[in-house]
């Protein structure tokens, strides 16, 4: 092995080590799971977690059940995208507080409602008064998941 | 690639990667640390410290935002712009806010003969409450009592000093002393001690006028011997501390006791009823000879008629919303219009885009201002009508119709002024504001009927 390669490897090792330590320290691995505790890794989510524990959906749905699509590809794609956006926002502190949900995430949540409640609400989605406006479950049922 | 260039790139790349990773690591550490802590007691605060800077040592975030009340920003209808002012010996301010009397000259007609027709500027933030009162032109055209300080300065420590520990006694003493003599005894605009108990930081009411006023009002609801500092809930206190000053009031009797006229209720017409029984007048109108009243700034009364009050929202929820500093949740002490902070002030409850919320508020204000202008024109027209009878002295030539007509000016003017002086351009209680403006227009209509009759009578008499 040439001296140059040794230098490369040592530097690579240092960066890798530092990277791994940061990852573990920040509990990065927990993001692969469905455990709601992963979401309160950043304390901005504390209130949402607290109210979810006391909420009506507590026994049937965790964060990921509502906030991620219900197929394996979509789930991890959105998880990766949201995860990146959330950590960037929390690191840079450039987000509105109270947090506002994005248009895209709102669509995911709405389809999550339907994935469980579709049979019951089938009839409601047809012939709404305003065809430009999709029926939004959360407009009335905003407290079912968590308060904020 | 040469060997040296390779080493250079590897070291450089690794260095950059290390810097970024370390920065991220430190940031994560900071975020984790934030989540742990709360508040450090650096100094001991006593019940005699009115200097907010000392309190600010223990509560730096709250103090920082308190200092920002010096900001001058406006919304569509409220707030203030900074106008340069050349300092003079009498008035050393280098900025002032815009002159409302020039913006709407009808105000001068409504207040003719009263100090407010000489100088009435846009209200600025709490930081200016004392200096703007000391240097207003009104101080030069009239002699004000110490009572004015109740709401323009931090007076809690002064009450204690003047009353030997009894704030009500101190309050009574302060009211009697002329403004220009007592103003040197206060040091700050409203400060921490006026709303907070230093030993527990809990909210408290320190103004005897509010303690007495709210007791009178609670009595109308069948609650006897109401003691605000013992019986109010925390959420009520988050409105009451503001209601200590943002109210309708008058100076009662020779002692100039600050009094909130709530014994018949909080609504404009109930307050008018109170003044009718009390017989109070603020001045005699210079253009019509009618005895009239000046409404102050009844935000507390008007807010209580609105939907937000009904829903249990407090002043502080919108004007001093909670915000996150690090991982702490603190009350923002930069008291300002919620329209300048829609995310925190409104979106905590309203799950609606910012633009939509602003548009909703401004629609209410636009409609309010339109109706307010209609009512104002009616009032000014009526004042012009009454001018022709100004020289008739009712004590020499009694005339029931003219007395009634002048009384109707008093009523119409007070009702209009109640809405006009209330800071929110109708937002606090849109339907109530409209109702009161409608009543004002009705009084003008009744008055103009009397004027028509009076004109006929006086013509036939000649």
mmCIF file of C-alpha atoms in Angstrom, chain A residues 2-4 7-8 11-12 14-16 18-27 41 43-44 46-47 87 90-93 95-101 138-139 142 147-148, chain B residues 1-3 6-7 9-11 13-15 17-19 21-22 24-25 27-29 31-32 34-35 322-324 326-329 343-344 347-354:
data_model
loop_
_atom_site.group_PDB
_atom_site.id
_atom_site.type_symbol
_atom_site.label_atom_id
_atom_site.label_comp_id
_atom_site.label_asym_id
_atom_site.label_seq_id
_atom_site.Cartn_x
_atom_site.Cartn_y
_atom_site.Cartn_z
ATOM 1 C CA UNK A 2 1.422 3.352 -0.940
ATOM 2 C CA UNK A 3 1.830 6.051 1.636
ATOM 3 C CA UNK A 4 -0.795 8.122 -0.157
ATOM 4 C CA UNK A 7 -3.264 8.800 4.320
ATOM 5 C CA UNK A 8 -6.530 8.443 2.385
ATOM 6 C CA UNK A 11 -8.664 10.443 6.773
ATOM 7 C CA UNK A 12 -11.599 8.378 5.566
ATOM 8 C CA UNK A 14 -11.668 9.743 10.888
ATOM 9 C CA UNK A 15 -14.524 11.231 8.873
ATOM 10 C CA UNK A 16 -16.439 7.943 9.009
ATOM 11 C CA UNK A 18 -17.063 11.240 13.350
ATOM 12 C CA UNK A 19 -20.031 10.682 11.050
ATOM 13 C CA UNK A 20 -21.026 7.473 12.829
ATOM 14 C CA UNK A 21 -20.710 9.098 16.230
ATOM 15 C CA UNK A 22 -22.881 12.025 15.177
ATOM 16 C CA UNK A 23 -25.433 9.626 13.698
ATOM 17 C CA UNK A 24 -25.642 7.584 16.902
ATOM 18 C CA UNK A 25 -25.557 10.654 19.161
ATOM 19 C CA UNK A 26 -28.468 12.143 17.194
ATOM 20 C CA UNK A 27 -30.290 8.787 17.342
ATOM 21 C CA UNK A 41 -35.880 13.497 18.846
ATOM 22 C CA UNK A 43 -38.222 18.793 20.938
ATOM 23 C CA UNK A 44 -40.421 20.858 18.666
ATOM 24 C CA UNK A 46 -43.105 17.364 22.142
ATOM 25 C CA UNK A 47 -46.555 18.945 22.177
ATOM 26 C CA UNK A 87 -33.596 17.899 10.124
ATOM 27 C CA UNK A 90 -34.498 22.095 12.838
ATOM 28 C CA UNK A 91 -30.780 22.615 12.267
ATOM 29 C CA UNK A 92 -31.237 25.939 10.508
ATOM 30 C CA UNK A 93 -34.260 26.982 12.624
ATOM 31 C CA UNK A 95 -39.598 27.223 9.933
ATOM 32 C CA UNK A 96 -42.872 28.753 11.069
ATOM 33 C CA UNK A 97 -43.827 27.949 14.648
ATOM 34 C CA UNK A 98 -46.664 26.824 15.161
ATOM 35 C CA UNK A 99 -45.607 24.443 12.399
ATOM 36 C CA UNK A 100 -47.707 24.555 9.236
ATOM 37 C CA UNK A 101 -48.301 21.347 7.285
ATOM 38 C CA UNK A 138 -59.182 17.466 8.982
ATOM 39 C CA UNK A 139 -61.210 20.559 8.363
ATOM 40 C CA UNK A 142 -58.682 18.378 13.390
ATOM 41 C CA UNK A 147 -53.999 18.994 18.928
ATOM 42 C CA UNK A 148 -51.415 20.963 16.975
ATOM 43 C CA UNK B 1 -3.095 12.882 -10.853
ATOM 44 C CA UNK B 2 0.197 13.712 -9.213
ATOM 45 C CA UNK B 3 0.860 12.442 -5.741
ATOM 46 C CA UNK B 6 -3.861 13.807 -4.499
ATOM 47 C CA UNK B 7 -2.764 14.371 -0.915
ATOM 48 C CA UNK B 9 -7.359 16.980 -2.338
ATOM 49 C CA UNK B 10 -7.704 14.197 0.251
ATOM 50 C CA UNK B 11 -6.683 16.400 3.144
ATOM 51 C CA UNK B 13 -11.831 17.141 1.299
ATOM 52 C CA UNK B 14 -11.496 15.403 4.646
ATOM 53 C CA UNK B 15 -11.054 18.779 6.363
ATOM 54 C CA UNK B 17 -16.163 17.018 5.633
ATOM 55 C CA UNK B 18 -14.891 17.145 9.221
ATOM 56 C CA UNK B 19 -15.825 20.803 9.605
ATOM 57 C CA UNK B 21 -19.787 17.056 10.491
ATOM 58 C CA UNK B 22 -18.477 18.781 13.600
ATOM 59 C CA UNK B 24 -23.678 19.414 12.696
ATOM 60 C CA UNK B 25 -22.617 17.559 15.829
ATOM 61 C CA UNK B 27 -25.725 21.919 16.497
ATOM 62 C CA UNK B 28 -27.330 18.651 17.608
ATOM 63 C CA UNK B 29 -25.656 19.090 20.990
ATOM 64 C CA UNK B 31 -30.550 21.476 20.407
ATOM 65 C CA UNK B 32 -30.326 18.716 22.993
ATOM 66 C CA UNK B 34 -31.885 23.588 24.877
ATOM 67 C CA UNK B 35 -34.408 20.914 25.704
ATOM 68 C CA UNK B 322 -46.267 32.137 23.249
ATOM 69 C CA UNK B 323 -43.140 31.550 21.251
ATOM 70 C CA UNK B 324 -40.353 29.051 21.348
ATOM 71 C CA UNK B 326 -34.639 27.249 22.108
ATOM 72 C CA UNK B 327 -36.810 24.632 23.737
ATOM 73 C CA UNK B 328 -38.462 27.053 26.167
ATOM 74 C CA UNK B 329 -41.952 28.319 25.699
ATOM 75 C CA UNK B 343 -48.144 32.810 12.493
ATOM 76 C CA UNK B 344 -47.855 32.856 16.266
ATOM 77 C CA UNK B 347 -52.302 30.168 13.498
ATOM 78 C CA UNK B 348 -51.990 28.547 16.905
ATOM 79 C CA UNK B 349 -55.778 28.203 16.745
ATOM 80 C CA UNK B 350 -56.692 28.913 13.117
ATOM 81 C CA UNK B 351 -55.513 26.202 10.785
ATOM 82 C CA UNK B 352 -55.688 28.511 7.789
ATOM 83 C CA UNK B 353 -52.983 30.107 5.592
ATOM 84 C CA UNK B 354 -51.531 33.443 6.743
#
